[in-house]
Amino acid sequence: MSVKEFSYNGPGHATAQLRHLTIRQLRSLAALSAKGSVTAASGHLGLTQPAVTQQLRQLQDLAGLPLVQRTGDGMLLTEAGKEVLALAERVEAAIMDCQGALDLLAGRTGGSVHLGAVSTAKYFVPHAIAAFSKRYPKIEIKLTIGNRKEIREAMHGYDLDFAVMGRPPADVTVDVRQLGRNPHIIVARKGHWLENDSGLNLTDLVHETFLTREPGSGTRTLMEGMFQKSDLEPIVGMEMSSNETIKQAVIAGLGIAFISAHTVAHELAEGRLVVLDVAGLPIVRQWYVIRRSDKVLLPPAQAMFDFLGSEGSNYLPEIPDFGAR
């Protein structure tokens, strides 16, 4: 199948014609974008190849612009195609919201909420979910955990109702509720040779080995920015995708770590980790509950969004008072 098989009538009639598009046409375009070929798209949709070809041709004719182009990597969307794909995503989200509302009205369910959270937030978000579920036991909650990059990308779509994370994404229009403070510190194992030193500077740490999160995590980005401001570069020993692994590696003496204090609250309280007294630390960021401004929240999701915004800070781990250091 070649691009020229998708004829179109020019842009003049597009505005009036788009109102006649169908869900099947939009789903054909979405499947083509995801699978890269008409053959794969037809298998995904359970339709014949000619049927998918017809749906795409009709949609492109309604749009009045080419929506796809053939490349060495398969069939890719043009800029016009990407605009129509964004419409398809909004329509699918609206359908799911409508189904959820109908289920609520029919008494078939208490509703559902899809919450995303960056991995650092997993140390308190489950406690907040437990408290919310005691008030609303019929509401089903799905929790997706990822690093900052993964949750930010998820916010580009409409699958998540909202997310708990630090700095809001700059390329999505969002509504934000502040949840609480998120201090970042440098920790070492108990007995580290710098444990009792006060007033350390970053220059005192340039020979230390840092154990860090993977590129794309908010903690890693914050650490790199901290060193860059001082024209320094840390020695990175190992990159790890889990805060739990980082904590155990620090306790084992493999290095030190720049990390959210909320992830090490228990280890600090138990004395297995210590906070190094470094000038300029802690760096305090904020936790936020964030949703797309154009995402319509059904009553269950709105209730949880409001709950986290007003009471979420109650479930943050208790951490030492670092004072003015």
Coordinates of C-alpha atoms in Angstrom, one line a residue:
M1 CA 0.0 0.0 0.0
S2 CA 1.5 3.4 -1.0
V3 CA 0.7 6.9 0.2
K4 CA -0.8 7.8 -3.1
E5 CA -3.6 5.4 -2.5
F6 CA -4.9 7.9 0.1
S7 CA -6.4 10.6 -2.1
Y8 CA -7.7 13.8 -0.6
N9 CA -9.8 16.7 -1.9
G10 CA -7.8 19.6 -0.6
P11 CA -8.1 21.7 2.5
G12 CA -11.1 23.8 1.6
H13 CA -13.8 21.5 2.9
A14 CA -12.0 20.0 5.9
T15 CA -13.6 22.0 8.6
A16 CA -17.1 21.1 7.6
Q17 CA -16.3 17.5 6.7
L18 CA -14.5 16.5 9.9
R19 CA -17.8 16.4 11.8
H20 CA -18.7 13.3 9.8
L21 CA -15.7 11.2 10.9
T22 CA -16.3 8.0 12.8
I23 CA -14.8 6.2 15.7
R24 CA -13.7 3.3 13.5
Q25 CA -11.7 5.8 11.3
L26 CA -10.0 7.3 14.3
R27 CA -9.1 3.9 15.7
S28 CA -7.7 2.8 12.3
L29 CA -5.4 5.8 12.4
A30 CA -4.4 5.1 16.0
A31 CA -3.7 1.5 15.2
L32 CA -1.6 2.4 12.2
S33 CA 0.4 4.9 14.2
A34 CA 1.1 2.3 17.0
K35 CA 1.8 -0.7 14.7
G36 CA 3.5 1.0 11.7
S37 CA 1.7 -0.9 8.9
V38 CA -1.8 -1.5 7.6
T39 CA -1.2 -5.3 8.0
A40 CA -0.3 -5.0 11.7
A41 CA -3.1 -2.5 12.3
S42 CA -5.7 -4.7 10.7
G43 CA -4.6 -7.6 12.9
H44 CA -4.8 -5.4 16.0
L45 CA -8.3 -4.2 15.2
G46 CA -9.6 -7.6 14.0
L47 CA -10.4 -6.1 10.6
T48 CA -9.4 -7.0 7.1
Q49 CA -6.6 -4.9 5.4
P50 CA -9.0 -3.5 2.8
A51 CA -11.4 -2.4 5.6
V52 CA -8.6 -0.5 7.4
T53 CA -7.4 0.9 4.1
Q54 CA -10.9 2.2 3.4
Q55 CA -11.2 3.7 6.8
L56 CA -7.9 5.6 6.5
R57 CA -8.7 6.8 3.0
Q58 CA -12.1 8.1 4.1
L59 CA -10.6 9.8 7.2
Q60 CA -7.9 11.5 5.1
D61 CA -10.5 12.6 2.6
L62 CA -12.5 14.2 5.4
A63 CA -9.4 15.9 6.8
G64 CA -8.4 17.3 3.4
L65 CA -4.7 16.8 4.1
P66 CA -2.3 13.8 3.9
L67 CA -2.3 12.0 7.3
V68 CA 0.3 9.3 6.7
Q69 CA 3.5 8.9 4.8
R70 CA 5.6 5.9 3.9
T71 CA 9.2 5.9 5.2
G72 CA 12.0 3.3 5.7
D73 CA 10.6 2.8 9.2
G74 CA 7.1 2.1 8.0
M75 CA 4.0 4.2 7.7
L76 CA 4.3 7.3 9.9
L77 CA 1.9 10.2 10.6
T78 CA 2.3 13.6 9.1
E79 CA 1.8 16.7 11.3
A80 CA -1.8 16.7 10.2
G81 CA -2.0 13.0 11.1
K82 CA -0.6 13.7 14.6
E83 CA -3.3 16.4 15.1
V84 CA -6.0 13.9 14.2
L85 CA -4.4 11.2 16.5
A86 CA -4.5 13.7 19.4
L87 CA -8.3 14.0 18.7
A88 CA -8.6 10.2 18.7
E89 CA -7.0 10.1 22.1
R90 CA -9.3 12.7 23.5
V91 CA -12.3 10.9 22.1
E92 CA -11.2 7.6 23.6
A93 CA -10.7 9.3 27.0
A94 CA -14.2 10.9 26.8
I95 CA -15.7 7.5 26.0
M96 CA -14.1 5.9 29.0
D97 CA -15.2 8.8 31.2
C98 CA -18.8 8.4 29.9
Q99 CA -18.7 4.6 30.6
G100 CA -17.5 5.3 34.1
A101 CA -20.3 7.8 34.7
L102 CA -22.9 5.4 33.4
D103 CA -21.6 2.6 35.6
L104 CA -21.8 4.9 38.6
L105 CA -25.4 6.0 37.7
A106 CA -26.4 2.3 37.2
G107 CA -24.9 1.3 40.6
R108 CA -22.6 -1.2 38.9
T109 CA -19.5 0.3 40.5
G110 CA -18.3 2.8 43.0
G111 CA -16.1 4.2 40.2
S112 CA -12.3 4.0 39.6
V113 CA -9.3 6.2 39.8
H114 CA -6.0 5.9 37.9
L115 CA -3.3 7.5 39.8
G116 CA 0.3 7.9 38.7
A117 CA 3.3 8.6 41.0
V118 CA 7.0 9.0 40.5
S119 CA 9.0 6.3 42.2
T120 CA 10.1 8.4 45.1
A121 CA 6.5 9.0 46.1
K122 CA 5.8 5.3 46.6
Y123 CA 7.0 5.8 50.2
F124 CA 3.9 7.7 51.1
V125 CA 1.3 7.5 48.3
P126 CA 0.1 3.9 49.4
H127 CA -0.6 5.2 52.9
A128 CA -2.7 8.1 51.5
I129 CA -4.5 5.6 49.2
A130 CA -5.3 3.4 52.2
A131 CA -6.8 6.3 54.1
F132 CA -8.9 7.3 51.1
S133 CA -10.1 3.8 50.6
K134 CA -11.4 3.6 54.2
R135 CA -13.7 6.5 53.4
Y136 CA -14.6 5.3 49.9
P137 CA -14.3 1.5 50.0
K138 CA -16.2 0.9 46.7
I139 CA -13.8 3.0 44.6
E140 CA -11.2 1.0 42.7
I141 CA -7.8 2.6 42.5
K142 CA -5.0 1.8 40.1
L143 CA -1.6 3.0 40.9
T144 CA 1.2 3.4 38.2
I145 CA 4.7 4.0 39.4
G146 CA 7.5 5.3 37.1
N147 CA 10.4 7.7 37.1
R148 CA 9.8 11.4 36.3
K149 CA 10.3 11.0 32.6
E150 CA 7.8 8.1 32.4
I151 CA 5.1 9.9 34.5
R152 CA 5.6 13.1 32.5
E153 CA 5.1 11.2 29.2
A154 CA 2.0 9.6 30.7
M155 CA 0.6 13.0 31.4
H156 CA 0.6 13.8 27.7
G157 CA -2.2 11.3 27.3
Y158 CA -5.5 10.9 29.1
D159 CA -5.1 7.5 30.8
L160 CA -4.0 8.9 34.1
D161 CA -6.6 10.9 36.1
F162 CA -3.7 12.7 37.9
A163 CA -0.2 12.2 39.2
V164 CA 1.9 12.8 42.3
M165 CA 5.3 14.2 41.3
G166 CA 7.6 17.1 41.9
R167 CA 8.1 19.9 39.3
P168 CA 5.1 19.9 37.0
P169 CA 5.8 19.2 33.3
A170 CA 6.3 22.4 31.3
D171 CA 4.8 21.2 28.1
V172 CA 1.3 20.2 29.4
T173 CA -1.3 22.6 30.7
V174 CA -2.1 21.3 34.2
D175 CA -4.0 22.1 37.4
V176 CA -1.9 21.7 40.5
R177 CA -2.5 21.1 44.2
Q178 CA 0.5 21.4 46.5
L179 CA 0.9 18.4 48.7
G180 CA 4.0 19.1 50.8
R181 CA 7.7 19.6 51.2
N182 CA 10.2 17.2 49.6
P183 CA 13.7 17.8 51.0
H184 CA 16.7 16.3 49.3
I185 CA 19.9 15.4 51.3
I186 CA 23.2 13.5 51.0
V187 CA 23.4 10.3 53.0
A188 CA 26.2 7.9 53.9
R189 CA 26.5 4.7 55.9
K190 CA 26.8 4.9 59.6
G191 CA 30.5 5.3 60.5
H192 CA 31.4 7.2 57.2
W193 CA 34.6 9.2 57.7
L194 CA 32.6 12.5 57.1
E195 CA 29.8 11.6 59.4
N196 CA 30.7 14.0 62.2
D197 CA 32.1 16.9 60.0
S198 CA 30.0 20.0 59.9
G199 CA 29.8 22.7 57.2
L200 CA 31.0 20.5 54.4
N201 CA 31.0 21.9 50.8
L202 CA 30.5 20.1 47.6
T203 CA 34.2 20.4 47.0
D204 CA 34.7 18.1 50.0
L205 CA 32.7 15.5 48.2
V206 CA 34.3 15.5 44.7
H207 CA 36.4 12.4 45.6
E208 CA 33.4 10.5 47.0
T209 CA 31.5 7.9 44.8
F210 CA 27.9 8.8 44.3
L211 CA 25.3 6.1 43.8
T212 CA 22.5 7.6 41.6
R213 CA 19.2 7.0 39.9
E214 CA 19.0 6.5 36.2
P215 CA 19.0 9.5 33.8
G216 CA 15.5 10.8 33.5
S217 CA 14.7 10.6 37.2
G218 CA 13.9 13.9 39.0
T219 CA 16.5 13.2 41.7
R220 CA 19.3 12.6 39.2
T221 CA 18.4 15.8 37.4
L222 CA 18.4 17.8 40.6
M223 CA 21.7 16.4 41.7
E224 CA 23.4 17.2 38.4
G225 CA 22.0 20.7 38.5
M226 CA 23.4 21.2 42.1
F227 CA 26.9 20.2 41.0
Q228 CA 26.8 22.2 37.8
K229 CA 26.0 25.4 39.7
S230 CA 29.3 24.9 41.5
D231 CA 31.2 24.0 38.3
L232 CA 31.8 20.5 39.7
E233 CA 31.2 17.0 38.5
P234 CA 30.4 14.1 40.8
I235 CA 32.0 10.7 40.5
V236 CA 29.1 8.4 39.6
G237 CA 29.8 4.8 40.7
M238 CA 26.6 3.0 39.7
E239 CA 23.3 4.0 38.2
M240 CA 20.3 2.2 39.8
S241 CA 16.6 2.4 38.9
S242 CA 15.5 1.7 42.5
N243 CA 15.8 3.8 45.6
E244 CA 15.7 0.6 47.6
T245 CA 18.8 -0.6 45.8
I246 CA 20.6 2.7 46.3
K247 CA 19.9 2.6 50.1
Q248 CA 21.2 -0.9 50.5
A249 CA 24.3 -0.1 48.4
V250 CA 25.0 3.0 50.6
I251 CA 24.5 0.9 53.7
A252 CA 27.0 -1.6 52.3
G253 CA 29.6 1.2 51.9
L254 CA 29.7 1.3 48.1
G255 CA 29.2 5.1 48.1
I256 CA 27.1 8.0 49.2
A257 CA 23.8 9.2 47.6
F258 CA 21.9 12.4 47.0
I259 CA 18.3 11.4 47.6
S260 CA 14.9 12.5 48.8
A261 CA 14.8 12.4 52.6
H262 CA 11.3 10.7 52.4
T263 CA 12.9 7.6 50.9
V264 CA 15.4 7.1 53.8
A265 CA 13.3 8.1 56.7
H266 CA 13.3 4.6 58.3
E267 CA 17.0 4.1 57.7
L268 CA 17.8 7.4 59.3
A269 CA 15.6 6.7 62.3
E270 CA 17.2 3.2 62.7
G271 CA 20.7 4.7 62.5
R272 CA 21.7 2.7 59.4
L273 CA 22.2 5.9 57.4
V274 CA 23.4 9.3 58.4
V275 CA 22.9 12.7 56.8
L276 CA 26.1 14.6 55.8
D277 CA 26.1 18.2 56.8
V278 CA 26.6 19.9 53.5
A279 CA 26.2 23.6 53.0
G280 CA 23.2 24.5 50.9
L281 CA 21.4 21.3 51.8
P282 CA 18.7 20.2 52.1
I283 CA 17.4 21.3 48.7
V284 CA 13.7 21.5 49.3
R285 CA 11.3 20.9 46.5
Q286 CA 7.5 20.4 46.7
W287 CA 5.3 17.5 46.1
Y288 CA 2.3 18.2 43.9
V289 CA -0.9 16.5 42.7
I290 CA -1.2 17.3 39.0
R291 CA -3.9 16.7 36.4
R292 CA -4.3 17.8 32.8
S293 CA -6.5 21.0 32.7
D294 CA -8.6 19.5 29.9
K295 CA -9.0 16.1 31.7
V296 CA -12.5 15.9 33.1
L297 CA -12.5 14.1 36.4
L298 CA -15.5 12.0 37.4
P299 CA -16.7 12.3 41.0
P300 CA -14.4 9.4 42.4
A301 CA -11.3 10.9 40.8
Q302 CA -12.2 14.4 41.8
A303 CA -12.8 13.3 45.4
M304 CA -9.3 11.7 45.6
F305 CA -7.7 14.7 43.9
D306 CA -9.3 17.0 46.5
F307 CA -8.3 14.5 49.3
L308 CA -4.7 14.5 48.3
G309 CA -4.6 18.2 47.9
S310 CA -6.0 18.9 51.4
E311 CA -4.8 15.9 53.4
G312 CA -2.0 14.3 51.5
S313 CA 0.7 16.0 53.5
N314 CA -0.4 14.0 56.6
Y315 CA 1.0 10.8 55.0
L316 CA 4.5 12.1 54.3
P317 CA 7.2 10.2 56.2
E318 CA 8.5 11.8 59.4
I319 CA 12.1 13.0 58.8
P320 CA 14.6 14.7 61.1
D321 CA 14.4 18.5 61.5
F322 CA 17.5 19.6 59.5
G323 CA 17.1 23.2 60.6
A324 CA 19.0 26.0 58.9
R325 CA 22.1 24.2 57.6

